[in-house]
Coordinates of N, CA and C in Angstrom, one line a residue:
X1 N 8.0 -61.5 -11.2 CA 6.6 -61.5 -11.5 C 6.4 -61.8 -13.0
X2 N 5.7 -62.9 -13.3 CA 5.5 -63.3 -14.7 C 4.4 -62.5 -15.3
X3 N 4.7 -61.8 -16.5 CA 3.7 -61.0 -17.2 C 2.7 -61.9 -17.9
X4 N 1.5 -61.5 -17.9 CA 0.4 -62.1 -18.7 C -0.3 -61.0 -19.4
X5 N -1.1 -61.3 -20.4 CA -1.7 -60.3 -21.2 C -2.6 -59.4 -20.4
X6 N -3.3 -59.9 -19.4 CA -4.2 -59.1 -18.6 C -3.5 -58.2 -17.6
X7 N -2.2 -58.6 -17.2 CA -1.5 -57.8 -16.2 C -0.6 -56.7 -16.9
X8 N -0.4 -56.8 -18.1 CA 0.5 -55.8 -18.8 C 0.0 -54.4 -18.6
X9 N -1.3 -54.1 -19.0 CA -1.7 -52.7 -18.8 C -1.6 -52.1 -17.4
X10 N -1.9 -53.0 -16.4 CA -1.9 -52.5 -15.0 C -0.4 -52.3 -14.6
X11 N 0.5 -53.2 -14.9 CA 1.9 -53.0 -14.6 C 2.4 -51.7 -15.3
X12 N 2.1 -51.5 -16.6 CA 2.5 -50.3 -17.3 C 2.0 -49.1 -16.7
X13 N 0.8 -49.1 -16.2 CA 0.2 -47.9 -15.5 C 1.0 -47.5 -14.3
X14 N 1.4 -48.6 -13.5 CA 2.1 -48.3 -12.3 C 3.6 -48.0 -12.5
X15 N 4.1 -48.3 -13.7 CA 5.4 -47.9 -14.1 C 5.5 -46.5 -14.8
X16 N 4.3 -45.9 -15.1 CA 4.3 -44.7 -15.9 C 4.6 -43.4 -15.1
X17 N 4.6 -43.5 -13.8 CA 4.9 -42.3 -13.0 C 3.7 -41.3 -13.0
X18 N 2.5 -41.7 -13.3 CA 1.4 -40.8 -13.4 C 0.9 -40.4 -12.0
X19 N 0.2 -39.3 -11.9 CA -0.4 -39.0 -10.6 C -1.4 -40.0 -10.1
X20 N -2.0 -40.8 -11.0 CA -2.9 -41.8 -10.7 C -2.9 -42.9 -11.7
X21 N -2.4 -44.1 -11.4 CA -2.4 -45.2 -12.3 C -3.7 -45.5 -12.9
X22 N -4.8 -45.3 -12.2 CA -6.1 -45.7 -12.7 C -6.6 -44.6 -13.6
X23 N -6.2 -43.4 -13.5 CA -6.5 -42.3 -14.5 C -5.8 -42.7 -15.8
X24 N -4.6 -43.2 -15.7 CA -3.8 -43.6 -16.8 C -4.6 -44.7 -17.6
X25 N -5.1 -45.7 -16.8 CA -5.8 -46.8 -17.4 C -7.1 -46.4 -18.0
X26 N -7.8 -45.4 -17.3 CA -9.1 -45.0 -17.8 C -8.9 -44.2 -19.1
X27 N -7.9 -43.3 -19.2 CA -7.6 -42.6 -20.4 C -7.3 -43.5 -21.6
X28 N -6.5 -44.6 -21.3 CA -6.2 -45.5 -22.3 C -7.4 -46.3 -22.8
X29 N -8.3 -46.7 -21.8 CA -9.5 -47.4 -22.2 C -10.4 -46.4 -23.0
X30 N -10.5 -45.2 -22.7 CA -11.4 -44.2 -23.4 C -10.9 -44.0 -24.8
X31 N -9.6 -43.8 -25.0 CA -9.0 -43.6 -26.3 C -9.2 -44.8 -27.2
X32 N -8.9 -46.0 -26.6 CA -9.1 -47.2 -27.3 C -10.5 -47.4 -27.8
X33 N -11.5 -47.0 -26.9 CA -12.9 -47.2 -27.3 C -13.3 -46.2 -28.4
X34 N -12.8 -45.0 -28.3 CA -13.1 -44.0 -29.3 C -12.6 -44.4 -30.6
X35 N -11.3 -45.0 -30.6 CA -10.7 -45.5 -31.8 C -11.5 -46.7 -32.3
X36 N -11.9 -47.5 -31.4 CA -12.7 -48.7 -31.8 C -14.0 -48.3 -32.5
X37 N -14.7 -47.3 -32.0 CA -16.0 -46.9 -32.5 C -15.8 -46.1 -33.8
X38 N -14.9 -45.2 -33.8 CA -14.8 -44.3 -35.0 C -13.5 -44.3 -35.7
X39 N -12.6 -45.3 -35.4 CA -11.3 -45.3 -36.0 C -11.3 -46.0 -37.3
X40 N -10.1 -46.4 -37.8 CA -9.9 -46.9 -39.1 C -10.5 -48.3 -39.3
X41 N -10.8 -49.0 -38.3 CA -11.5 -50.3 -38.4 C -13.0 -50.2 -38.8
X42 N -13.5 -48.9 -38.7 CA -14.9 -48.7 -39.0 C -15.9 -49.6 -38.3
X43 N -15.7 -49.8 -37.0 CA -16.6 -50.7 -36.2 C -18.0 -50.2 -36.2
X44 N -18.2 -48.9 -36.4 CA -19.6 -48.3 -36.5 C -20.4 -48.9 -37.6
X45 N -19.7 -49.5 -38.6 CA -20.4 -50.1 -39.7 C -20.9 -51.5 -39.4
X46 N -20.4 -52.1 -38.3 CA -20.8 -53.5 -37.9 C -22.2 -53.4 -37.2
X47 N -23.1 -54.3 -37.6 CA -24.5 -54.2 -37.1 C -24.6 -54.3 -35.6
X48 N -23.7 -55.1 -34.9 CA -23.9 -55.2 -33.4 C -23.4 -53.9 -32.8
X49 N -22.3 -53.3 -33.3 CA -21.8 -52.1 -32.7 C -22.8 -51.0 -32.9
X50 N -23.3 -50.9 -34.2 CA -24.3 -49.8 -34.5 C -25.5 -50.0 -33.6
X51 N -25.9 -51.3 -33.4 CA -27.1 -51.5 -32.6 C -26.9 -51.0 -31.2
X52 N -25.7 -51.1 -30.6 CA -25.4 -50.7 -29.3 C -25.3 -49.1 -29.2
X53 N -24.6 -48.5 -30.2 CA -24.6 -47.1 -30.2 C -25.9 -46.4 -30.5
X54 N -26.8 -47.1 -31.2 CA -28.2 -46.6 -31.4 C -28.9 -46.7 -30.1
X55 N -28.7 -47.7 -29.4 CA -29.5 -47.9 -28.1 C -29.0 -47.0 -27.0
X56 N -27.7 -46.8 -26.9 CA -27.2 -46.0 -25.8 C -26.8 -44.6 -26.1
X57 N -26.4 -44.4 -27.3 CA -26.0 -43.0 -27.7 C -24.7 -42.7 -27.0
X58 N -24.4 -41.4 -26.8 CA -23.2 -40.9 -26.2 C -23.5 -39.7 -25.2
X59 N -22.8 -39.7 -24.1 CA -22.9 -38.6 -23.1 C -22.3 -37.3 -23.8
X60 N -22.5 -36.2 -23.1 CA -22.0 -34.9 -23.6 C -20.5 -34.9 -23.8
X61 N -19.7 -35.3 -22.7 CA -18.3 -35.3 -22.9 C -17.8 -36.2 -24.0
X62 N -18.4 -37.4 -24.2 CA -18.0 -38.3 -25.3 C -18.5 -37.9 -26.6
X63 N -19.6 -37.2 -26.7 CA -20.1 -36.6 -28.0 C -19.0 -35.6 -28.4
X64 N -18.6 -34.8 -27.5 CA -17.5 -33.8 -27.9 C -16.2 -34.5 -28.3
X65 N -15.9 -35.5 -27.6 CA -14.6 -36.2 -28.0 C -14.7 -36.9 -29.3
X66 N -15.9 -37.5 -29.6 CA -16.1 -38.0 -30.9 C -16.0 -36.9 -32.0
X67 N -16.6 -35.8 -31.7 CA -16.5 -34.6 -32.6 C -15.0 -34.2 -32.9
X68 N -14.3 -34.2 -31.8 CA -12.9 -33.8 -31.9 C -12.0 -34.8 -32.6
X69 N -12.4 -36.1 -32.5 CA -11.6 -37.2 -33.0 C -11.4 -37.0 -34.5
X70 N -12.3 -36.4 -35.2 CA -12.1 -36.1 -36.6 C -12.8 -36.9 -37.7
X71 N -13.5 -38.0 -37.3 CA -14.2 -38.8 -38.3 C -15.6 -38.3 -38.3
X72 N -15.8 -37.2 -39.1 CA -17.1 -36.5 -39.1 C -18.2 -37.4 -39.7
X73 N -17.8 -38.2 -40.8 CA -18.8 -39.0 -41.4 C -19.2 -40.2 -40.5
X74 N -18.2 -40.8 -39.8 CA -18.6 -41.9 -38.9 C -19.5 -41.4 -37.8
X75 N -19.2 -40.3 -37.2 CA -20.0 -39.8 -36.1 C -21.4 -39.5 -36.6
X76 N -21.5 -38.9 -37.8 CA -22.8 -38.5 -38.4 C -23.6 -39.8 -38.7
X77 N -23.0 -40.8 -39.2 CA -23.7 -42.1 -39.5 C -24.3 -42.7 -38.2
X78 N -23.5 -42.7 -37.1 CA -23.9 -43.2 -35.9 C -25.1 -42.4 -35.3
X79 N -25.0 -41.1 -35.4 CA -26.0 -40.2 -34.8 C -27.3 -40.3 -35.7
X80 N -27.1 -40.6 -37.0 CA -28.3 -40.7 -37.9 C -29.2 -41.8 -37.5
X81 N -28.7 -43.0 -37.2 CA -29.6 -44.1 -36.9 C -30.0 -44.0 -35.4
X82 N -29.1 -43.4 -34.5 CA -29.5 -43.2 -33.1 C -30.7 -42.2 -33.1
X83 N -30.6 -41.2 -33.9 CA -31.6 -40.1 -34.0 C -32.9 -40.7 -34.5
X84 N -32.8 -41.6 -35.5 CA -34.0 -42.2 -36.1 C -34.7 -43.0 -35.1
X85 N -34.0 -43.7 -34.2 CA -34.7 -44.5 -33.2 C -35.4 -43.7 -32.2
X86 N -34.8 -42.5 -31.8 CA -35.4 -41.6 -30.9 C -36.7 -41.0 -31.5
X87 N -36.6 -40.7 -32.8 CA -37.7 -40.1 -33.4 C -38.9 -41.1 -33.5
X88 N -38.6 -42.3 -33.8 CA -39.6 -43.4 -33.9 C -40.3 -43.5 -32.5
X89 N -39.5 -43.6 -31.5 CA -40.1 -43.6 -30.1 C -41.0 -42.4 -29.8
X90 N -40.5 -41.3 -30.2 CA -41.2 -40.0 -30.0 C -42.6 -40.0 -30.7
X91 N -42.6 -40.5 -31.9 CA -43.9 -40.6 -32.7 C -44.8 -41.5 -31.9
X92 N -44.4 -42.6 -31.4 CA -45.2 -43.5 -30.7 C -45.8 -42.9 -29.4
X93 N -44.9 -42.2 -28.7 CA -45.3 -41.5 -27.5 C -46.3 -40.4 -27.7
X94 N -46.1 -39.7 -28.8 CA -46.9 -38.6 -29.2 C -48.3 -39.1 -29.6
X95 N -48.4 -40.2 -30.2 CA -49.7 -40.8 -30.6 C -50.5 -41.2 -29.3
X96 N -49.7 -41.8 -28.3 CA -50.3 -42.2 -27.1 C -50.8 -41.0 -26.3
X97 N -50.0 -39.9 -26.4 CA -50.4 -38.7 -25.7 C -51.7 -38.1 -26.3
X98 N -51.8 -38.1 -27.6 CA -52.9 -37.6 -28.3 C -54.2 -38.3 -28.0
X99 N -54.1 -39.6 -27.7 CA -55.3 -40.4 -27.4 C -55.6 -40.4 -25.9
X100 N -54.9 -39.6 -25.1 CA -55.2 -39.6 -23.6 C -56.4 -38.7 -23.3
X101 N -57.1 -39.1 -22.3 CA -58.2 -38.3 -21.8 C -57.7 -37.1 -21.1
X102 N -57.9 -35.8 -21.6 CA -57.4 -34.6 -21.0 C -58.1 -34.2 -19.8
X103 N -59.3 -34.8 -19.5 CA -60.1 -34.4 -18.3 C -59.3 -34.6 -17.0
X104 N -59.2 -33.6 -16.2 CA -58.5 -33.8 -14.9 C -59.2 -34.8 -14.0
X105 N -58.5 -35.5 -13.2 CA -59.1 -36.4 -12.3 C -59.8 -35.7 -11.2
X106 N -60.9 -36.1 -10.8 CA -61.7 -35.5 -9.7 C -61.9 -36.4 -8.5
X107 N -62.9 -36.0 -7.7 CA -63.1 -36.8 -6.5 C -63.4 -38.3 -6.8
X108 N -64.2 -38.5 -7.9 CA -64.6 -39.9 -8.2 C -63.9 -40.4 -9.4
X109 N -62.8 -39.8 -9.8 CA -62.0 -40.3 -10.9 C -60.6 -40.6 -10.4
X110 N -60.2 -41.8 -10.5 CA -58.9 -42.3 -10.0 C -57.8 -41.7 -10.8
X111 N -56.8 -41.1 -10.2 CA -55.6 -40.6 -10.9 C -54.8 -41.8 -11.4
X112 N -54.5 -41.8 -12.7 CA -53.7 -42.9 -13.2 C -52.3 -43.0 -12.5
X113 N -51.8 -44.2 -12.4 CA -50.5 -44.4 -11.7 C -49.4 -43.8 -12.4
X114 N -49.4 -43.8 -13.7 CA -48.4 -43.2 -14.5 C -49.0 -42.5 -15.7
X115 N -48.7 -41.3 -15.9 CA -49.1 -40.6 -17.1 C -48.1 -40.8 -18.3
X116 N -48.6 -40.6 -19.5 CA -47.7 -40.7 -20.7 C -46.5 -39.8 -20.5
X117 N -46.7 -38.6 -20.0 CA -45.6 -37.6 -19.8 C -44.6 -38.2 -18.8
X118 N -45.1 -38.8 -17.7 CA -44.1 -39.3 -16.7 C -43.3 -40.5 -17.3
X119 N -44.0 -41.4 -18.0 CA -43.4 -42.6 -18.6 C -42.3 -42.1 -19.6
X120 N -42.7 -41.2 -20.5 CA -41.8 -40.8 -21.5 C -40.6 -40.0 -21.0
X121 N -40.9 -39.1 -20.0 CA -39.8 -38.3 -19.4 C -38.8 -39.2 -18.8
X122 N -39.3 -40.3 -18.1 CA -38.3 -41.2 -17.5 C -37.5 -41.9 -18.6
X123 N -38.2 -42.3 -19.7 CA -37.5 -43.0 -20.8 C -36.4 -42.1 -21.4
X124 N -36.8 -40.8 -21.6 CA -35.8 -39.8 -22.2 C -34.6 -39.6 -21.2
X125 N -34.9 -39.5 -19.9 CA -33.8 -39.2 -19.0 C -32.9 -40.4 -18.9
X126 N -33.5 -41.6 -18.9 CA -32.6 -42.9 -18.9 C -31.8 -42.9 -20.2
X127 N -32.3 -42.4 -21.3 CA -31.5 -42.4 -22.5 C -30.3 -41.5 -22.4
X128 N -30.5 -40.3 -22.0 CA -29.4 -39.3 -21.9 C -28.4 -39.6 -20.8
X129 N -28.8 -40.5 -19.9 CA -27.9 -40.9 -18.9 C -27.0 -42.1 -19.3
X130 N -27.3 -42.7 -20.4 CA -26.5 -43.8 -20.9 C -25.5 -43.4 -22.0
X131 N -24.4 -44.1 -22.1 CA -23.4 -43.8 -23.1 C -22.6 -45.0 -23.4
X132 N -22.6 -45.3 -24.7 CA -21.9 -46.5 -25.2 C -20.4 -46.5 -24.7
X133 N -19.7 -45.4 -24.9 CA -18.3 -45.3 -24.5 C -18.1 -45.4 -23.0
X134 N -19.0 -44.8 -22.2 CA -18.9 -44.9 -20.8 C -19.1 -46.3 -20.3
X135 N -20.0 -47.0 -20.9 CA -20.2 -48.4 -20.6 C -19.0 -49.3 -20.9
X136 N -18.4 -49.1 -22.0 CA -17.2 -49.8 -22.4 C -16.0 -49.5 -21.5
X137 N -15.9 -48.3 -21.1 CA -14.8 -47.9 -20.2 C -15.0 -48.6 -18.8
X138 N -16.3 -48.6 -18.3 CA -16.6 -49.2 -17.1 C -16.3 -50.7 -17.1
X139 N -16.5 -51.3 -18.2 CA -16.2 -52.7 -18.3 C -14.7 -53.0 -18.2
X140 N -13.9 -52.2 -18.9 CA -12.4 -52.3 -18.9 C -11.9 -52.0 -17.5
X141 N -12.5 -50.9 -16.8 CA -12.0 -50.6 -15.5 C -12.3 -51.6 -14.5
X142 N -13.4 -52.3 -14.6 CA -13.7 -53.4 -13.7 C -12.6 -54.5 -13.8
X143 N -12.2 -54.8 -15.0 CA -11.1 -55.8 -15.2 C -9.8 -55.3 -14.7
X144 N -9.5 -54.0 -14.8 CA -8.2 -53.5 -14.3 C -8.2 -53.5 -12.8
X145 N -9.3 -53.2 -12.1 CA -9.3 -53.3 -10.7 C -9.2 -54.7 -10.2
X146 N -9.8 -55.6 -10.9 CA -9.7 -57.1 -10.5 C -8.3 -57.5 -10.7
X147 N -7.6 -57.1 -11.7 CA -6.2 -57.5 -12.0 C -5.3 -56.9 -10.9
X148 N -5.6 -55.6 -10.5 CA -4.8 -54.9 -9.4 C -4.9 -55.8 -8.2
X149 N -6.1 -56.1 -7.7 CA -6.2 -56.9 -6.5 C -5.6 -58.3 -6.6
X150 N -5.6 -58.9 -7.8 CA -5.0 -60.2 -7.9 C -3.5 -60.1 -7.9
X151 N -2.9 -59.0 -8.4 CA -1.5 -58.8 -8.4 C -0.9 -58.5 -7.0
X152 N -1.7 -58.1 -6.0 CA -1.2 -57.8 -4.7 C -0.5 -58.9 -4.0
X153 N -0.7 -60.1 -4.5 CA 0.0 -61.3 -3.9 C 1.5 -61.3 -4.3
X154 N 1.8 -60.5 -5.3 CA 3.2 -60.4 -5.8 C 4.0 -59.4 -5.1
X155 N 5.1 -59.7 -4.4 CA 5.9 -58.7 -3.7 C 6.4 -57.6 -4.6
X156 N 6.8 -58.0 -5.9 CA 7.3 -57.0 -6.8 C 6.2 -56.0 -7.2
X157 N 5.0 -56.4 -7.3 CA 3.9 -55.5 -7.6 C 3.6 -54.6 -6.4
X158 N 3.6 -55.1 -5.2 CA 3.4 -54.3 -4.0 C 4.4 -53.2 -3.9
X159 N 5.7 -53.5 -4.3 CA 6.7 -52.5 -4.3 C 6.4 -51.4 -5.3
X160 N 5.8 -51.8 -6.4 CA 5.4 -50.7 -7.4 C 4.3 -49.8 -6.8
X161 N 3.4 -50.4 -6.1 CA 2.3 -49.6 -5.5 C 2.9 -48.7 -4.5
X162 N 3.8 -49.2 -3.7 CA 4.4 -48.4 -2.6 C 5.2 -47.2 -3.2
X163 N 5.7 -47.3 -4.4 CA 6.5 -46.3 -5.0 C 5.7 -45.4 -6.0
X164 N 4.4 -45.6 -6.1 CA 3.6 -44.9 -7.1 C 3.3 -43.5 -6.4
X165 N 2.7 -42.6 -7.2 CA 2.4 -41.3 -6.8 C 1.0 -41.2 -6.2
X166 N 0.4 -42.3 -5.7 CA -0.9 -42.3 -5.1 C -2.0 -42.3 -6.2
X167 N -3.1 -41.8 -5.9 CA -4.3 -41.9 -6.8 C -5.1 -40.6 -6.7
X168 N -5.9 -40.4 -7.8 CA -6.8 -39.3 -7.7 C -7.9 -39.7 -6.7
X169 N -8.7 -38.7 -6.2 CA -9.7 -39.1 -5.1 C -10.8 -39.9 -5.7
X170 N -11.1 -39.8 -6.9 CA -12.2 -40.6 -7.5 C -11.8 -42.1 -7.5
X171 N -10.6 -42.3 -8.0 CA -10.2 -43.7 -8.1 C -9.7 -44.3 -6.7
X172 N -9.3 -43.4 -5.9 CA -8.9 -43.9 -4.5 C -10.2 -44.3 -3.8
X173 N -11.3 -43.6 -3.9 CA -12.5 -44.0 -3.3 C -13.0 -45.3 -3.8
X174 N -12.9 -45.5 -5.1 CA -13.3 -46.7 -5.8 C -12.5 -47.9 -5.3
X175 N -11.2 -47.6 -5.1 CA -10.2 -48.7 -4.7 C -10.6 -49.1 -3.2
X176 N -10.9 -48.1 -2.4 CA -11.2 -48.5 -1.0 C -12.5 -49.3 -0.9
X177 N -13.5 -48.9 -1.7 CA -14.8 -49.6 -1.7 C -14.6 -51.0 -2.2
X178 N -13.9 -51.2 -3.2 CA -13.7 -52.6 -3.7 C -12.8 -53.4 -2.8
X179 N -11.9 -52.7 -2.0 CA -10.9 -53.5 -1.2 C -11.6 -54.3 -0.1
X180 N -12.8 -53.9 0.3 CA -13.5 -54.6 1.4 C -13.7 -56.1 1.0
X181 N -14.0 -56.3 -0.2 CA -14.2 -57.7 -0.7 C -13.1 -58.3 -1.5
X182 N -12.3 -57.4 -2.1 CA -11.3 -57.9 -3.1 C -9.9 -58.1 -2.5
X183 N -9.5 -57.4 -1.4 CA -8.2 -57.6 -0.9 C -8.0 -59.0 -0.3
X184 N -7.1 -59.8 -0.7 CA -6.9 -61.1 -0.1 C -6.6 -61.0 1.4
X185 N -7.0 -62.0 2.1 CA -6.8 -61.9 3.6 C -5.4 -61.7 4.0
X186 N -4.5 -62.4 3.3 CA -3.0 -62.2 3.7 C -2.4 -60.9 3.3
X187 N -3.2 -60.1 2.5 CA -2.7 -58.8 2.1 C -3.4 -57.6 2.8
X188 N -4.3 -57.9 3.7 CA -5.1 -56.8 4.3 C -4.3 -55.9 5.1
X189 N -3.4 -56.5 5.9 CA -2.5 -55.6 6.8 C -1.7 -54.7 5.9
X190 N -1.0 -55.3 4.9 CA -0.2 -54.5 4.0 C -1.0 -53.4 3.4
X191 N -2.2 -53.7 2.9 CA -3.1 -52.7 2.2 C -3.4 -51.6 3.2
X192 N -3.9 -51.9 4.4 CA -4.3 -50.9 5.4 C -3.1 -50.1 5.9
X193 N -1.9 -50.7 6.0 CA -0.8 -50.0 6.5 C -0.2 -49.0 5.5
X194 N -0.4 -49.3 4.2 CA 0.3 -48.6 3.1 C -0.5 -47.7 2.3
X195 N -1.7 -48.1 1.9 CA -2.4 -47.3 0.9 C -2.8 -45.9 1.4
X196 N -3.3 -45.8 2.6 CA -3.6 -44.4 3.1 C -2.3 -43.6 3.3
X197 N -1.2 -44.2 3.7 CA 0.0 -43.5 3.8 C 0.5 -43.0 2.5
X198 N 0.5 -43.8 1.5 CA 0.9 -43.4 0.1 C 0.0 -42.3 -0.4
X199 N -1.3 -42.4 -0.2 CA -2.2 -41.3 -0.6 C -2.0 -40.0 0.1
X200 N -1.8 -40.1 1.4 CA -1.6 -38.8 2.2 C -0.3 -38.2 1.8
X201 N 0.8 -38.9 1.6 CA 2.1 -38.4 1.3 C 2.0 -37.7 -0.1
X202 N 1.3 -38.2 -1.0 CA 1.2 -37.7 -2.4 C 0.2 -36.5 -2.5
X203 N -0.8 -36.5 -1.7 CA -1.7 -35.4 -1.6 C -0.9 -34.2 -1.1
X204 N -0.1 -34.4 0.0 CA 0.7 -33.3 0.5 C 1.8 -32.8 -0.5
X205 N 2.3 -33.7 -1.3 CA 3.3 -33.4 -2.3 C 2.7 -32.4 -3.3
X206 N 1.5 -32.8 -3.8 CA 0.8 -32.0 -4.8 C 0.4 -30.7 -4.2
X207 N 0.0 -30.7 -3.0 CA -0.4 -29.4 -2.3 C 0.8 -28.5 -2.2
X208 N 1.9 -29.0 -1.9 CA 3.1 -28.2 -1.8 C 3.5 -27.6 -3.1
X209 N 3.4 -28.4 -4.2 CA 3.7 -27.9 -5.5 C 2.7 -26.8 -5.9
X210 N 1.5 -27.0 -5.6 CA 0.5 -25.9 -5.9 C 0.8 -24.6 -5.1
X211 N 1.1 -24.8 -3.8 CA 1.5 -23.6 -3.0 C 2.6 -22.9 -3.6
X212 N 3.6 -23.6 -4.1 CA 4.8 -22.9 -4.7 C 4.5 -22.3 -6.0
X213 N 3.6 -23.0 -6.8 CA 3.1 -22.4 -8.1 C 2.5 -21.0 -7.8
X214 N 1.7 -20.9 -6.8 CA 1.0 -19.6 -6.4 C 2.0 -18.6 -5.9
X215 N 3.0 -19.1 -5.1 CA 4.0 -18.2 -4.5 C 4.9 -17.6 -5.6
X216 N 5.1 -18.3 -6.7 CA 5.9 -17.8 -7.8 C 5.3 -16.6 -8.5
X217 N 4.0 -16.3 -8.3 CA 3.5 -15.1 -8.8 C 3.7 -13.9 -7.9
X218 N 4.3 -14.1 -6.8 CA 4.7 -13.0 -5.9 C 6.1 -12.5 -6.5
X219 N 6.1 -11.2 -6.7 CA 7.3 -10.6 -7.4 C 8.6 -10.9 -6.6
X220 N 8.5 -11.2 -5.4 CA 9.7 -11.5 -4.6 C 10.3 -12.9 -5.0
X221 N 9.5 -13.7 -5.6 CA 9.9 -15.0 -6.0 C 10.1 -15.1 -7.5
X222 N 10.1 -14.0 -8.2 CA 10.2 -14.0 -9.6 C 11.4 -14.7 -10.2
X223 N 12.6 -14.6 -9.5 CA 13.8 -15.2 -9.9 C 14.1 -16.6 -9.3
X224 N 13.2 -17.0 -8.4 CA 13.3 -18.3 -7.8 C 13.0 -19.4 -8.8
X225 N 13.5 -20.6 -8.5 CA 13.3 -21.8 -9.3 C 11.8 -22.2 -9.2
X226 N 11.3 -22.7 -10.3 CA 9.9 -23.2 -10.3 C 9.8 -24.5 -9.5
X227 N 10.9 -25.2 -9.3 CA 10.9 -26.5 -8.7 C 10.1 -27.4 -9.5
X228 N 9.1 -28.1 -8.9 CA 8.3 -29.1 -9.6 C 6.9 -28.6 -9.8
X229 N 6.7 -27.2 -9.9 CA 5.4 -26.6 -9.8 C 4.8 -26.1 -11.2
X230 N 5.6 -26.2 -12.2 CA 5.1 -25.6 -13.5 C 3.7 -26.2 -13.9
X231 N 3.5 -27.5 -13.7 CA 2.3 -28.2 -14.1 C 1.4 -28.5 -12.9
X232 N 1.6 -27.8 -11.8 CA 0.9 -28.1 -10.5 C -0.6 -27.9 -10.7
X233 N -1.0 -26.9 -11.4 CA -2.4 -26.7 -11.6 C -3.1 -27.9 -12.2
X234 N -2.6 -28.4 -13.3 CA -3.2 -29.5 -14.0 C -3.1 -30.8 -13.1
X235 N -2.0 -31.0 -12.4 CA -1.9 -32.2 -11.6 C -2.8 -32.1 -10.4
X236 N -3.0 -30.9 -9.9 CA -4.0 -30.8 -8.8 C -5.4 -31.1 -9.2
X237 N -5.8 -30.6 -10.4 CA -7.1 -30.9 -10.9 C -7.3 -32.4 -11.1
X238 N -6.2 -33.1 -11.6 CA -6.3 -34.5 -11.8 C -6.4 -35.2 -10.5
X239 N -5.7 -34.8 -9.5 CA -5.7 -35.4 -8.2 C -7.1 -35.3 -7.5
X240 N -7.7 -34.2 -7.8 CA -9.0 -34.0 -7.1 C -10.2 -34.6 -7.9
X241 N -10.1 -34.6 -9.3 CA -11.2 -34.9 -10.1 C -11.0 -36.1 -11.0
X242 N -9.8 -36.5 -11.2 CA -9.5 -37.7 -12.0 C -9.6 -37.5 -13.5
X243 N -9.1 -36.4 -14.0 CA -9.0 -36.1 -15.5 C -7.8 -35.4 -15.8
X244 N -7.5 -35.2 -17.1 CA -6.3 -34.6 -17.6 C -6.6 -33.3 -18.3
X245 N -6.7 -32.2 -17.5 CA -7.1 -30.9 -18.1 C -6.1 -30.4 -19.2
X246 N -4.9 -30.8 -19.1 CA -3.9 -30.3 -20.1 C -3.8 -31.1 -21.4
X247 N -4.6 -32.2 -21.4 CA -4.5 -33.1 -22.6 C -5.1 -32.4 -23.8
X248 N -4.5 -32.4 -25.0 CA -5.1 -31.9 -26.2 C -6.2 -32.9 -26.7
X249 N -7.1 -32.5 -27.6 CA -8.1 -33.4 -28.1 C -7.5 -34.6 -28.7
X250 N -8.1 -35.8 -28.4 CA -7.6 -37.0 -29.0 C -8.2 -37.1 -30.4
X251 N -7.2 -37.2 -31.4 CA -7.6 -37.2 -32.8 C -7.2 -38.4 -33.5
X252 N -7.9 -38.7 -34.6 CA -7.5 -39.9 -35.4 C -6.1 -39.6 -36.1
X253 N -5.3 -40.7 -36.2 CA -4.0 -40.6 -36.8 C -4.1 -40.3 -38.3

């Protein structure tokens, strides 16, 4: 299998022995984006990047991760201009609200289709639902999924998939949804015969590890070997939700 620039991350993810190769890729994309935004390259000082962060802002989890990353000045500068834009919009909406007729609509007064409150509440909710980092991660993940399906034509890559530890439920669901259109015709039988089998085997493996982790708290098993259960709690959470609960905060070097 000949390596190309776009295939290296996907191959690396399936070689990593992670509970979910796509979790591995998503964490890599997230850390790279945080470093791109607030890292040593100071991308937040570039007008196009600042324009995007001003427009989209950051979701709660990524605001916390930017805070943890350690570039306080960079984060503050991004939030300063983002906040200024929100304040400017708020002033405009407040002026429109002040000029509105407060008289309630009656029998002969048509109710307006949209009130200022409704329009601005929708605008605010759309703002807080957007995140520059989430958008960048989604862009990278779309490329990784496309690469995954393109690589299925390679027997060597299919062998990697067959030997992986399955997927978290979040990424497994996404994989199945995309497979309807993305799996090549000559690979559909292989995909259907193997992917569910791989997932079920590995869900059972993690469940057995979690069961033994719990059993170890019984005094009768105090001297028994932990087997592969010491990190079963964090791996179970990853398998179910698609995140790494045991990861320390990602910080600037």
